[in-house]
Coordinates of C-alpha atoms in Angstrom, one line a residue:
M10 CA -22.8 -37.8 37.2
A11 CA -25.2 -36.3 34.7
K12 CA -26.1 -32.5 35.1
K13 CA -29.7 -32.0 36.4
A14 CA -32.1 -29.4 35.0
L15 CA -35.6 -28.5 36.1
I16 CA -37.9 -26.9 33.4
T17 CA -41.3 -25.2 34.2
G18 CA -43.5 -25.1 31.1
I19 CA -41.8 -28.3 29.7
T20 CA -44.8 -29.2 27.6
G21 CA -44.8 -25.9 25.7
Q22 CA -43.0 -24.9 22.6
D23 CA -39.8 -23.7 24.3
G24 CA -39.9 -26.3 27.1
S25 CA -40.1 -29.2 24.6
Y26 CA -37.2 -27.9 22.5
L27 CA -35.1 -27.1 25.7
A28 CA -35.8 -30.6 27.0
E29 CA -34.5 -32.1 23.8
L30 CA -31.3 -29.9 23.8
L31 CA -30.6 -30.8 27.3
L32 CA -31.1 -34.6 26.9
G33 CA -29.0 -34.5 23.9
K34 CA -26.2 -33.0 26.1
G35 CA -26.5 -35.8 28.6
Y36 CA -28.6 -34.0 31.2
E37 CA -31.2 -35.6 33.5
V38 CA -34.2 -33.4 32.9
H39 CA -37.1 -32.9 35.2
G40 CA -40.3 -30.9 34.2
I41 CA -43.2 -29.5 36.2
V42 CA -46.5 -30.1 34.6
R43 CA -50.1 -29.0 35.7
R44 CA -52.7 -31.7 36.4
A45 CA -55.4 -31.2 33.8
S46 CA -58.4 -33.0 32.4
T47 CA -56.8 -33.2 29.0
F48 CA -53.4 -34.8 28.2
N49 CA -51.2 -32.0 26.9
R50 CA -47.8 -33.6 26.3
G51 CA -47.8 -34.0 22.5
R52 CA -44.8 -31.9 22.1
L53 CA -42.8 -34.3 24.2
D54 CA -43.8 -37.4 22.1
G55 CA -40.7 -37.2 20.0
I56 CA -38.6 -37.5 23.1
Y57 CA -40.4 -40.5 24.4
S58 CA -40.2 -42.2 21.0
D59 CA -36.4 -41.7 20.8
P60 CA -34.7 -44.0 23.4
Q61 CA -31.4 -42.1 22.9
L62 CA -33.0 -39.0 24.2
S63 CA -35.3 -40.3 26.9
E64 CA -33.9 -43.5 28.3
T65 CA -34.5 -42.9 32.0
R66 CA -33.4 -39.2 32.0
L67 CA -36.7 -37.4 31.6
F68 CA -39.0 -37.1 34.6
L69 CA -42.2 -35.3 34.9
H70 CA -43.6 -34.0 38.2
Y71 CA -47.0 -32.4 39.0
G72 CA -46.9 -29.0 40.2
D73 CA -47.9 -25.3 39.5
L74 CA -46.3 -22.0 39.8
G75 CA -49.5 -21.0 41.5
D76 CA -49.0 -23.2 44.6
G77 CA -46.4 -23.6 47.4
S78 CA -45.0 -27.1 46.6
L79 CA -41.8 -25.8 44.9
V80 CA -39.6 -25.7 48.0
R81 CA -40.1 -29.5 48.7
L82 CA -39.5 -30.3 44.9
L83 CA -36.3 -28.3 44.7
A84 CA -35.0 -29.6 48.0
R85 CA -35.5 -33.1 46.8
L86 CA -34.2 -32.8 43.1
Q87 CA -31.3 -30.3 43.8
P88 CA -31.3 -29.3 40.2
G89 CA -28.0 -27.3 39.0
E90 CA -30.1 -25.4 36.5
I91 CA -33.6 -24.1 36.6
Y92 CA -35.5 -22.7 33.5
N93 CA -38.6 -20.8 34.3
L94 CA -40.6 -21.1 31.1
G95 CA -44.0 -21.7 32.6
A96 CA -46.4 -18.7 32.0
Q97 CA -49.8 -17.5 30.8
S98 CA -48.1 -16.5 27.6
H99 CA -50.9 -15.3 25.4
V100 CA -51.0 -11.3 25.2
R101 CA -54.6 -11.0 24.1
V102 CA -55.9 -13.5 26.8
S103 CA -54.0 -11.5 29.4
F104 CA -56.6 -8.6 28.9
D105 CA -59.4 -11.0 29.5
N106 CA -57.7 -12.7 32.5
P107 CA -55.2 -10.3 34.1
E108 CA -55.4 -11.7 37.6
Y109 CA -54.4 -15.2 36.6
T110 CA -51.7 -13.8 34.2
T111 CA -50.3 -11.8 37.1
D112 CA -50.4 -14.7 39.6
I113 CA -48.6 -17.2 37.3
N114 CA -46.1 -14.9 35.5
A115 CA -45.2 -12.5 38.2
T116 CA -46.0 -13.9 41.6
G117 CA -45.2 -17.4 40.3
T118 CA -41.7 -16.2 39.5
V119 CA -41.3 -15.0 43.1
R120 CA -42.5 -18.3 44.4
L121 CA -39.8 -20.1 42.4
L122 CA -37.1 -17.6 43.5
E123 CA -38.2 -18.0 47.1
A124 CA -38.1 -21.8 46.8
I125 CA -34.5 -21.6 45.5
R126 CA -33.5 -19.3 48.4
E127 CA -35.4 -21.2 51.1
S128 CA -34.4 -24.6 49.9
G129 CA -30.7 -23.5 49.7
V130 CA -30.1 -25.3 46.4
K131 CA -27.1 -24.2 44.3
S132 CA -29.0 -23.7 41.2
R133 CA -28.5 -21.3 38.2
F134 CA -31.8 -19.7 37.4
Y135 CA -33.1 -18.6 33.9
Q136 CA -36.2 -16.3 33.7
A137 CA -38.0 -16.2 30.4
S138 CA -38.5 -12.5 29.8
S139 CA -40.2 -11.0 26.8
S140 CA -39.8 -8.4 24.1
E141 CA -43.3 -7.3 25.0
M142 CA -41.9 -5.6 28.0
Y143 CA -40.6 -2.8 25.7
G144 CA -44.2 -2.0 24.6
K145 CA -44.3 1.5 23.3
V146 CA -40.7 1.5 22.4
H147 CA -38.3 4.2 23.4
E148 CA -35.7 3.4 20.8
V149 CA -35.1 1.3 17.7
P150 CA -33.6 -1.3 17.9
Q151 CA -34.2 -2.4 21.5
T152 CA -31.2 -3.5 23.7
E153 CA -30.7 -4.7 27.3
N154 CA -30.6 -0.9 28.2
T155 CA -33.9 0.1 26.5
P156 CA -36.4 1.3 29.1
F157 CA -39.6 -0.9 29.4
Q158 CA -43.1 0.6 28.8
P159 CA -45.4 -2.5 28.8
R160 CA -48.7 -2.3 27.1
S161 CA -50.6 -5.4 28.3
P162 CA -51.2 -7.3 31.5
Y163 CA -48.9 -9.9 30.1
A164 CA -46.0 -7.5 29.5
V165 CA -46.6 -5.9 32.9
S166 CA -46.3 -9.2 34.7
K167 CA -43.2 -10.0 32.7
V168 CA -41.6 -6.7 33.7
Y169 CA -42.3 -7.6 37.4
A170 CA -40.7 -11.0 36.9
Y171 CA -37.7 -9.4 35.1
W172 CA -36.9 -7.0 38.0
I173 CA -37.7 -9.4 40.8
T174 CA -35.1 -11.7 39.1
V175 CA -32.5 -8.9 39.1
N176 CA -33.4 -8.1 42.8
Y177 CA -32.8 -11.7 43.9
R178 CA -29.5 -11.7 42.0
E179 CA -28.3 -8.5 43.7
A180 CA -29.9 -9.2 47.2
Y181 CA -29.1 -12.8 47.7
G182 CA -26.4 -13.4 45.3
L183 CA -28.3 -15.9 43.1
H184 CA -27.0 -16.9 39.6
A185 CA -30.2 -15.5 38.2
T186 CA -30.4 -14.4 34.5
N187 CA -33.0 -12.9 32.3
G188 CA -33.3 -13.8 28.6
I189 CA -35.3 -11.2 26.9
L190 CA -36.5 -13.2 23.9
F191 CA -38.1 -11.4 20.9
N192 CA -40.8 -13.4 19.2
H193 CA -39.8 -17.0 18.4
E194 CA -41.9 -19.5 16.4
S195 CA -41.9 -23.0 15.2
P196 CA -44.3 -25.8 14.1
R197 CA -44.7 -26.4 17.9
R198 CA -46.2 -22.9 18.4
G199 CA -49.7 -22.9 20.0
E200 CA -52.6 -22.6 17.5
G201 CA -53.8 -19.4 19.2
F202 CA -50.7 -17.4 18.3
V203 CA -51.0 -15.4 15.1
T204 CA -48.0 -17.1 13.2
R205 CA -49.3 -20.6 13.8
K206 CA -52.9 -19.5 13.3
I207 CA -51.8 -18.3 9.9
T208 CA -49.7 -21.4 8.7
R209 CA -52.4 -23.7 10.0
A210 CA -55.0 -21.9 8.1
V211 CA -52.9 -21.9 4.9
A212 CA -52.7 -25.7 5.1
H213 CA -56.6 -26.0 5.7
I214 CA -57.4 -23.5 2.9
K215 CA -55.1 -25.2 0.5
A216 CA -56.8 -28.5 1.3
G217 CA -60.3 -26.9 0.9
L218 CA -61.2 -27.3 4.5
Q219 CA -61.3 -23.6 5.3
N220 CA -62.5 -20.5 3.5
K221 CA -61.5 -17.6 5.7
L222 CA -58.9 -16.5 8.3
Y223 CA -60.0 -13.9 10.8
L224 CA -57.1 -11.7 12.3
G225 CA -56.7 -8.5 14.1
N226 CA -53.9 -5.9 13.4
L227 CA -52.1 -6.8 10.1
D228 CA -49.6 -3.8 10.5
A229 CA -48.0 -4.9 13.8
K230 CA -44.2 -5.5 13.2
R231 CA -42.3 -8.2 15.1
D232 CA -38.8 -9.7 15.2
W233 CA -39.5 -13.3 14.4
G234 CA -36.9 -16.1 15.0
Y235 CA -36.8 -19.9 15.3
A236 CA -37.6 -21.2 18.7
K237 CA -35.3 -24.3 18.3
E238 CA -32.4 -21.9 18.1
Y239 CA -33.5 -19.7 20.9
V240 CA -33.5 -22.4 23.6
E241 CA -29.7 -22.8 22.8
A242 CA -29.3 -19.2 23.9
M243 CA -31.1 -19.9 27.2
W244 CA -28.6 -22.8 27.9
L245 CA -25.7 -20.7 26.9
M246 CA -26.7 -18.0 29.5
L247 CA -26.6 -20.5 32.4
Q248 CA -23.1 -21.7 31.3
Q249 CA -21.6 -18.3 32.0
D250 CA -19.7 -17.7 35.2
Q251 CA -21.6 -14.5 36.0
P252 CA -25.4 -14.1 35.6
D253 CA -26.6 -11.3 33.4
D254 CA -29.4 -10.2 31.1
Y255 CA -29.5 -10.7 27.3
V256 CA -31.5 -9.8 24.4
I257 CA -32.1 -12.8 21.8
A258 CA -33.5 -11.5 18.5
T259 CA -32.8 -11.6 14.7
G260 CA -32.3 -7.8 14.2
E261 CA -35.1 -7.8 11.5
T262 CA -38.6 -6.8 11.8
H263 CA -41.6 -7.9 9.6
S264 CA -45.3 -7.2 9.7
V265 CA -48.1 -9.6 10.1
R266 CA -49.1 -8.7 6.5
E267 CA -45.5 -9.7 5.3
F268 CA -46.0 -13.0 7.1
L269 CA -49.2 -13.6 5.4
E270 CA -47.6 -12.8 2.0
E271 CA -44.9 -15.5 2.6
A272 CA -47.2 -18.1 4.0
F273 CA -49.8 -18.0 1.4
G274 CA -47.4 -17.3 -1.4
H275 CA -45.5 -20.4 -0.5
V276 CA -48.6 -22.5 -1.6
G277 CA -49.4 -20.3 -4.5
L278 CA -52.4 -18.4 -2.9
D279 CA -53.1 -14.6 -2.6
W280 CA -53.8 -14.0 1.1
S281 CA -56.0 -11.0 0.4
N282 CA -58.8 -13.5 -0.9
Y283 CA -58.9 -15.2 2.4
V284 CA -58.1 -12.9 5.3
V285 CA -60.6 -10.8 7.0
Q286 CA -59.7 -8.3 9.7
D287 CA -61.9 -8.7 12.8
P288 CA -61.9 -6.1 15.6
R289 CA -62.5 -9.0 18.1
Y290 CA -58.8 -9.8 17.8
L291 CA -57.5 -6.3 18.3
R292 CA -55.8 -5.5 21.6
P293 CA -57.0 -2.6 23.8
T294 CA -53.4 -1.2 23.6
E295 CA -51.1 -2.4 20.7
V296 CA -47.4 -2.9 20.4
D297 CA -46.6 -1.5 16.9
L298 CA -42.9 -2.3 16.4
L299 CA -40.4 -4.6 18.0
I300 CA -36.8 -5.3 16.7
G301 CA -34.1 -6.4 18.9
D302 CA -30.2 -6.0 19.0
C303 CA -28.5 -9.2 20.1
T304 CA -24.9 -7.7 19.9
K305 CA -24.3 -8.6 23.6
A306 CA -25.3 -12.3 23.0
R307 CA -23.2 -12.5 19.9
H308 CA -20.1 -11.3 21.8
K309 CA -20.6 -12.9 25.2
L310 CA -22.4 -16.1 24.5
G311 CA -21.2 -16.7 20.9
W312 CA -24.9 -17.0 19.8
H313 CA -26.6 -15.7 16.6
P314 CA -29.7 -16.6 14.6
K315 CA -29.3 -18.9 11.7
T316 CA -32.9 -19.3 10.2
T317 CA -34.1 -16.5 8.1
F318 CA -37.7 -15.1 8.2
K319 CA -38.7 -16.6 4.9
A320 CA -37.2 -20.0 5.8
L321 CA -39.0 -20.0 9.1
V322 CA -42.4 -19.2 7.5
K323 CA -41.9 -21.9 4.8
L324 CA -40.7 -24.5 7.6
M325 CA -44.0 -23.8 9.5
V326 CA -46.3 -24.0 6.5
D327 CA -44.8 -27.3 5.3
A328 CA -45.0 -28.8 8.9
D329 CA -48.7 -27.8 9.1
I330 CA -49.5 -29.3 5.7
A331 CA -47.6 -32.5 6.7
L332 CA -49.6 -32.6 10.0
L333 CA -52.8 -32.1 8.3
K334 CA -52.2 -34.9 5.9
A335 CA -51.1 -37.2 8.8
H336 CA -54.3 -36.4 10.7
R337 CA -56.4 -37.2 7.6
E338 CA -54.6 -40.5 7.1
G339 CA -55.1 -41.4 10.7
Q340 CA -51.5 -41.2 11.6
I341 CA -49.8 -39.4 14.5
K342 CA -47.5 -36.7 13.5
V343 CA -45.0 -35.0 15.8
T344 CA -43.7 -31.6 14.4
S345 CA -40.0 -31.0 14.4

């Protein structure tokens, strides 16, 4: 009998990659999607178009981390693994909408953990934690033992979700694990995030469809990895006999300015001719430097990053160029 997994946030970047990974391993995959006026499942198109992946093993259910329908769903599905990837995940937006961010990211995690406890399902639980929790960092690099000092409503909500996951593990014996993932990008990254905003702009500027790119802090430094590799770490965490918490990172840090140099340079352009700093995109409180130490994941999970920073930037730029070309030719293009 196939293993069964439930993914919240399955239509997002990480959720779609994780669904592909699990389907490729023979899982029956269920995803929770919100009912919306627009159809937002483009990242899953590649699964539905590949009969070897989808067959009849991918099922979507309407639901929301903001409501109380989770107990019934878990009791009916009885998933062996639950991956909580659903979130309001945009840091800058969290300053504008802190209540919603808290309800989905923090209280939503409690709802899901309570649903597991109340339904009695024997599930292994993965919580998508974030490097943003470190905020104003206390040490470099950051490890599983580095104290958190969150600097945004998003980060605060993730700290709560982290500790409530630990609490349910200790209080109720749940197999509940936190993956503290540092920034991870791909061609499937949302267009409102700085990396994808840059690579999409590069494609449009190169094609003569855009003149300027407006950004906030160019000096912020992040540890950027490839999302497709990071979801494998999520799966590996839930294959362990004992639950634990793991940092997933590359161990390198690069500034937004460096990302611009690589992205524009890849198509022979000078980024300084096109980029304008706009205070509207600055955060009220900034996180200046993030760099993770994934030694624990290397030793216990056997996981390590494979895609370099430069390769990741080029991969994203090439994908956005191909996507733009497909759109202009009236074709449907699914990023890889």
